Amino acid sequence: MKPPAFDYLAPGSLDEAVSALADGDAKIIAGGQSLMPMLNFRLLAPSLLVDITRIPGLDYIEDWDGGLRIGALSTHHALETSTMVAERFPVLAAAMRHVAHLAIRNRGTIGGSLCHGDPAAELPGLVLLLDGQLKTTQRVIPASVFYDGALSTTLGTDEILTEIMLPPPAAGTGWGFEEFARRSGDFALTAVAATIGEEARIVAMGANDIPLRLTGAEALFADLTSIEAVADAARAAVSPDSDLHASADYRRHLVGVLTKRALTAACARSS
Ligand SMILES: Cc1cc2nc3c(=O)[nH]c(=O)nc-3n(C[C@H](O)[C@H](O)[C@H](O)COP(=O)(O)OP(=O)(O)OC[C@H]3O[C@@H](n4cnc5c(N)ncnc54)[C@H](O)[C@@H]3O)c2cc1C
């Protein structure tokens, strides 16, 4: 299918882009890997596309006191191959390899992935796991309150995500990332990521309409409860949907299995 007609603007600055978004019927386009399918399926019909890829200074991965500041136009592939990401947040580098196919990872941006907000996407869950903050043209938003539903963020219509801020990890943090998809490159049926540092953090993706921190399972893990009990708590916390790819029961079962695997890997990697 072809997209509906739209006007196109490629501003050279964030100010110009924010002004262009002011009428409320415009959409930002970055890599286009999620937006173009939405247009082609006529799920969206904006009158104007504001292409932010010509705006300088939004594509970087930089030190932030031992953590990282990552520009919104950085691609999935840039994160996947960055030495700094691999050293400081190996769980993030590992998760990026599960996003779609290389051609899509080469064009798709982290800002686009976060703002699209697919419930099964890896990056929204990883930013929650890593206690990230999302900087926009107007404010800084904790990852924990960035989403208010599937494909829905708390961003205003004229607000542009500019940067992801990841605080430094505790020394010796172990990590695990486990995903189950029908074929390599498909969206996950579900995925679970875990870190064990000063505290244990566990996040499930594709198991609710937004990424979910499994705080009950984290607490049981901290109390040295059996891994089976932790997995039971993880299963009980999620509310997946059934669709043509998998039933809700199967997804819930997967959350338990993947939680055990992610925690086991994180324990083995922690020091
Ligand atoms: C075949 C296929 C398989 C895929 N598999 C996966 C997968 O396994 N995992 C996964 O996570 N994703 C997957 N995707 C989705 C896609 O890879 C990501 O959502 C994509 O990388 C989004 O980035 P983009 O730059 O292309 O965003 P775009 O498509 O340009 O934009 C996406 C949305 O974000 C908004 N937006 C973009 N940038 C900003 C910004 N800076 N500030 C505010 N709003 C913004 C746009 O208005 C739009 O609503 C897949 C896509 C395809 C086509």
Coordinates of C-alpha atoms and ligand atoms in Angstrom, one line a residue:
M1 CA 0.0 0.0 0.0
K2 CA 1.0 3.6 -0.5
P3 CA 0.9 6.3 2.2
P4 CA -1.7 9.0 2.2
A5 CA -0.5 12.4 0.8
F6 CA 1.6 14.6 3.1
D7 CA 3.7 17.7 3.0
Y8 CA 7.4 17.2 3.9
L9 CA 9.8 19.5 5.8
A10 CA 13.4 18.9 6.7
P11 CA 14.3 21.6 9.3
G12 CA 17.9 22.4 10.1
S13 CA 17.4 23.1 13.8
L14 CA 15.3 21.8 16.8
D15 CA 13.6 25.2 17.1
E16 CA 12.4 25.1 13.5
A17 CA 11.2 21.5 14.0
V18 CA 9.3 22.3 17.2
S19 CA 7.6 25.3 15.4
A20 CA 6.6 23.0 12.5
L21 CA 5.0 20.5 15.0
A22 CA 2.9 23.3 16.6
D23 CA -0.2 22.7 14.5
G24 CA -0.7 19.3 16.1
D25 CA -1.3 17.4 12.8
A26 CA 2.3 16.9 11.9
K27 CA 4.5 13.8 12.7
I28 CA 8.2 13.5 13.2
I29 CA 10.0 11.1 10.9
A30 CA 13.5 9.8 11.8
G31 CA 14.5 6.4 10.3
G32 CA 11.0 5.8 9.1
Q33 CA 11.2 2.1 10.0
S34 CA 8.0 2.2 12.1
L35 CA 6.3 5.3 10.8
M36 CA 6.3 4.4 7.1
P37 CA 4.5 1.1 7.8
M38 CA 2.0 3.0 9.9
L39 CA 1.3 5.4 7.0
N40 CA 1.2 2.6 4.4
F41 CA -1.4 0.7 6.5
R42 CA -3.3 4.0 6.8
L43 CA -3.1 3.8 10.6
L44 CA -1.9 7.4 10.6
A45 CA -2.5 10.3 8.1
P46 CA -0.6 13.3 9.2
S47 CA -0.7 16.4 7.0
L48 CA 3.0 17.1 7.4
L49 CA 6.1 15.0 8.1
V50 CA 8.9 16.7 9.9
D51 CA 12.2 15.0 9.0
I52 CA 14.6 15.5 11.9
T53 CA 17.5 13.6 10.4
R54 CA 19.1 16.8 9.0
I55 CA 19.3 18.4 12.4
P56 CA 22.9 18.4 13.5
G57 CA 24.1 17.3 17.0
L58 CA 21.6 14.5 17.7
D59 CA 23.8 11.5 16.8
Y60 CA 26.4 10.7 19.5
I61 CA 27.3 8.3 22.2
E62 CA 29.2 10.1 25.0
D63 CA 30.5 9.6 28.5
W64 CA 28.2 10.9 31.3
D65 CA 30.2 10.5 34.5
G66 CA 30.7 6.8 33.9
G67 CA 27.2 6.4 32.4
L68 CA 26.2 7.4 28.8
R69 CA 24.4 10.2 27.0
I70 CA 23.1 8.9 23.7
G71 CA 21.7 11.2 21.0
A72 CA 18.2 10.4 19.8
L73 CA 19.4 10.0 16.1
S74 CA 21.9 7.3 17.0
T75 CA 20.9 4.1 15.2
H76 CA 20.3 0.6 16.8
H77 CA 23.4 -0.5 14.9
A78 CA 25.5 2.3 16.4
L79 CA 24.6 1.0 19.9
E80 CA 25.2 -2.6 18.9
T81 CA 28.7 -1.8 17.8
S82 CA 29.8 0.9 20.2
T83 CA 32.7 0.0 22.5
M84 CA 31.5 2.3 25.2
V85 CA 28.0 0.6 25.2
A86 CA 29.6 -2.8 25.2
E87 CA 31.9 -1.9 28.2
R88 CA 29.3 -0.1 30.3
F89 CA 26.0 -1.6 29.3
P90 CA 26.6 -5.0 27.7
V91 CA 23.0 -5.9 28.2
L92 CA 22.0 -3.0 25.9
A93 CA 24.4 -4.1 23.2
A94 CA 23.1 -7.7 23.5
A95 CA 19.5 -6.6 23.2
M96 CA 20.2 -4.5 20.1
R97 CA 21.2 -7.6 18.2
H98 CA 17.6 -8.8 18.6
V99 CA 16.0 -5.7 16.9
A100 CA 14.7 -6.6 13.5
H101 CA 17.3 -7.1 10.7
L102 CA 20.6 -5.3 10.1
A103 CA 19.2 -3.2 7.3
I104 CA 16.5 -1.9 9.7
R105 CA 19.0 -1.5 12.6
N106 CA 21.1 0.6 10.2
R107 CA 18.3 3.1 9.6
G108 CA 16.1 2.9 12.7
T109 CA 17.0 5.3 15.5
I110 CA 16.8 4.9 19.2
G111 CA 14.6 8.0 19.4
G112 CA 12.2 6.5 16.9
S113 CA 12.0 3.1 18.7
L114 CA 11.4 4.8 22.1
C115 CA 8.7 7.2 20.8
H116 CA 7.0 4.5 18.7
G117 CA 6.6 2.5 21.9
D118 CA 5.8 -1.0 20.6
P119 CA 5.1 -3.2 23.7
A120 CA 7.5 -5.9 22.4
A121 CA 10.3 -3.5 21.5
E122 CA 13.6 -4.1 23.2
L123 CA 14.8 -0.6 23.8
P124 CA 11.9 0.8 25.9
G125 CA 12.4 -2.2 28.3
L126 CA 16.2 -1.7 28.4
V127 CA 16.0 2.0 29.2
L128 CA 13.6 1.1 32.1
L129 CA 15.9 -1.7 33.3
L130 CA 18.9 0.7 33.2
D131 CA 17.0 3.5 35.1
G132 CA 17.4 5.8 32.2
Q133 CA 16.0 9.3 31.7
L134 CA 14.7 10.7 28.4
K135 CA 15.6 14.3 27.6
T136 CA 13.3 16.2 25.3
T137 CA 13.2 19.7 23.9
Q138 CA 11.1 20.7 26.9
R139 CA 12.1 18.5 29.9
V140 CA 13.7 15.3 31.3
I141 CA 11.3 12.3 31.8
P142 CA 12.2 9.2 33.8
A143 CA 11.9 6.0 31.7
S144 CA 9.4 4.7 34.4
V145 CA 6.8 7.3 33.4
F146 CA 7.5 7.7 29.7
Y147 CA 4.7 5.4 28.5
D148 CA 1.0 5.5 29.2
G149 CA -0.1 2.6 27.0
A150 CA 0.7 0.6 23.9
L151 CA 2.2 2.8 21.2
S152 CA 1.5 5.8 23.4
T153 CA 4.0 8.1 25.3
T154 CA 3.6 11.0 27.6
L155 CA 5.3 13.3 25.0
G156 CA 3.4 16.4 23.8
T157 CA 2.7 16.7 20.1
D158 CA 5.4 19.4 19.7
E159 CA 8.0 17.6 21.9
I160 CA 11.1 16.0 20.4
L161 CA 13.1 13.4 22.2
T162 CA 16.8 14.5 22.0
E163 CA 18.8 12.3 24.3
I164 CA 18.8 9.2 26.5
M165 CA 20.7 9.4 29.7
L166 CA 21.9 6.2 31.4
P167 CA 23.4 6.5 34.9
P168 CA 26.7 4.7 35.6
P169 CA 26.2 1.0 36.4
A170 CA 27.4 -0.3 39.8
A171 CA 30.8 -2.1 39.6
G172 CA 30.6 -5.8 38.9
T173 CA 27.0 -5.6 37.6
G174 CA 25.9 -8.9 36.0
W175 CA 23.3 -9.0 33.3
G176 CA 21.1 -11.3 31.3
F177 CA 18.9 -10.7 28.2
E178 CA 16.6 -13.5 27.0
E179 CA 14.2 -13.2 24.1
F180 CA 11.9 -15.7 22.4
A181 CA 10.8 -14.8 18.8
R182 CA 9.4 -17.2 16.2
R183 CA 12.1 -16.2 13.7
S184 CA 15.3 -14.3 13.9
G185 CA 14.5 -10.6 13.3
D186 CA 10.8 -10.9 14.3
F187 CA 9.4 -8.9 17.2
A188 CA 9.7 -10.8 20.5
L189 CA 6.8 -13.0 21.7
T190 CA 8.3 -11.9 25.1
A191 CA 11.7 -10.9 26.4
V192 CA 13.1 -10.5 29.9
A193 CA 16.2 -8.5 30.9
A194 CA 17.9 -8.6 34.3
T195 CA 20.8 -6.9 36.0
I196 CA 22.3 -7.7 39.4
G197 CA 24.3 -4.9 40.9
E198 CA 23.5 -3.0 44.1
E199 CA 20.0 -4.3 43.5
A200 CA 18.4 -6.8 41.2
R201 CA 16.3 -5.4 38.4
I202 CA 14.1 -7.4 36.1
V203 CA 12.0 -6.1 33.2
A204 CA 9.6 -8.0 30.9
M205 CA 8.9 -6.9 27.3
G206 CA 6.0 -8.0 25.2
A207 CA 4.1 -9.2 28.2
N208 CA 2.0 -6.1 29.0
D209 CA 1.0 -3.0 26.9
I210 CA 4.2 -1.2 28.2
P211 CA 7.5 -2.6 29.5
L212 CA 7.1 -3.8 33.1
R213 CA 9.5 -3.9 36.0
L214 CA 8.9 -7.2 37.9
T215 CA 9.3 -5.7 41.4
G216 CA 7.7 -8.6 43.2
A217 CA 10.1 -11.1 41.6
E218 CA 13.0 -8.7 42.3
A219 CA 12.1 -8.7 46.0
L220 CA 11.9 -12.5 46.2
F221 CA 15.2 -12.7 44.5
A222 CA 16.8 -10.3 47.0
D223 CA 15.4 -12.5 49.8
L224 CA 17.2 -15.5 48.3
T225 CA 13.9 -17.2 47.6
S226 CA 14.1 -20.2 45.2
I227 CA 14.4 -19.4 41.5
E228 CA 11.1 -21.2 40.9
A229 CA 9.3 -18.9 43.3
V230 CA 10.9 -15.9 41.6
A231 CA 9.7 -17.2 38.2
D232 CA 6.2 -17.8 39.6
A233 CA 6.1 -14.1 40.8
A234 CA 7.2 -13.0 37.4
R235 CA 4.5 -15.0 35.7
A236 CA 1.9 -13.7 38.1
A237 CA 2.9 -10.1 37.5
V238 CA 2.3 -9.9 33.7
S239 CA -0.9 -9.6 31.7
P240 CA -0.1 -10.5 28.2
D241 CA -2.5 -10.5 25.3
S242 CA -3.4 -13.5 23.0
D243 CA -2.9 -12.9 19.3
L244 CA -2.2 -14.9 16.1
H245 CA 1.4 -15.4 17.2
A246 CA 0.9 -16.8 20.7
S247 CA -1.7 -17.2 23.5
A248 CA -1.6 -15.2 26.7
D249 CA -0.9 -18.4 28.6
Y250 CA 2.1 -19.3 26.4
R251 CA 3.5 -15.7 26.8
R252 CA 3.1 -15.9 30.6
H253 CA 4.9 -19.3 30.6
L254 CA 7.7 -17.8 28.6
V255 CA 8.1 -14.9 31.1
G256 CA 8.8 -17.5 33.8
V257 CA 11.3 -19.4 31.7
L258 CA 13.1 -16.3 30.4
T259 CA 13.2 -14.8 33.9
K260 CA 15.0 -17.8 35.3
R261 CA 17.5 -17.8 32.3
A262 CA 18.1 -14.0 32.5
L263 CA 18.8 -14.2 36.3
T264 CA 21.0 -17.2 36.0
A265 CA 23.1 -15.5 33.3
A266 CA 23.2 -12.3 35.4
C267 CA 24.4 -14.2 38.5
A268 CA 27.1 -15.9 36.4
R269 CA 28.3 -12.5 35.1
S270 CA 28.2 -10.6 38.3
S271 CA 31.3 -10.1 40.5
Ligands
LIG1 C1 10.3 -5.8 9.6 C2 10.5 -5.0 10.9 C3 10.9 -5.7 12.0 C4 11.1 -4.9 13.2 N1 11.5 -5.6 14.3 C5 11.7 -4.9 15.5 C6 12.1 -5.5 16.7 O1 12.4 -6.7 16.7 N2 12.3 -4.8 17.8 C7 12.1 -3.4 17.8 O2 12.2 -2.8 18.8 N3 11.6 -2.8 16.7 C8 11.4 -3.5 15.5 N4 11.0 -2.9 14.4 C9 10.6 -1.4 14.5 C10 11.7 -0.5 14.2 O3 12.9 -1.1 14.0 C11 11.9 0.6 15.3 O4 10.7 1.0 15.8 C12 12.6 1.7 14.6 O5 13.9 1.5 14.7 C13 12.1 3.1 14.9 O6 13.1 4.1 14.6 P1 12.9 5.0 13.4 O7 14.0 6.0 13.5 O8 12.8 4.3 12.1 O9 11.5 5.8 13.7 P2 10.4 6.3 12.8 O10 9.7 5.2 12.1 O11 10.9 7.4 12.0 O12 9.4 7.0 13.9 C14 8.7 6.1 14.8 C15 7.8 7.0 15.7 O13 8.6 7.8 16.6 C16 8.4 9.2 16.4 N5 9.7 9.8 16.5 C17 10.8 9.4 15.9 N6 11.9 10.1 16.4 C18 11.4 10.9 17.4 C19 12.0 11.9 18.3 N7 13.3 12.1 18.3 N8 11.2 12.5 19.1 C20 9.8 12.3 19.1 N9 9.2 11.4 18.3 C21 10.0 10.7 17.5 C22 7.7 9.3 15.0 O14 6.9 10.4 14.9 C23 7.0 8.0 14.9 O15 5.7 8.1 15.6 C24 10.8 -3.5 13.2 C25 10.4 -2.9 12.0 C26 10.3 -3.6 10.9 C27 9.9 -2.9 9.6

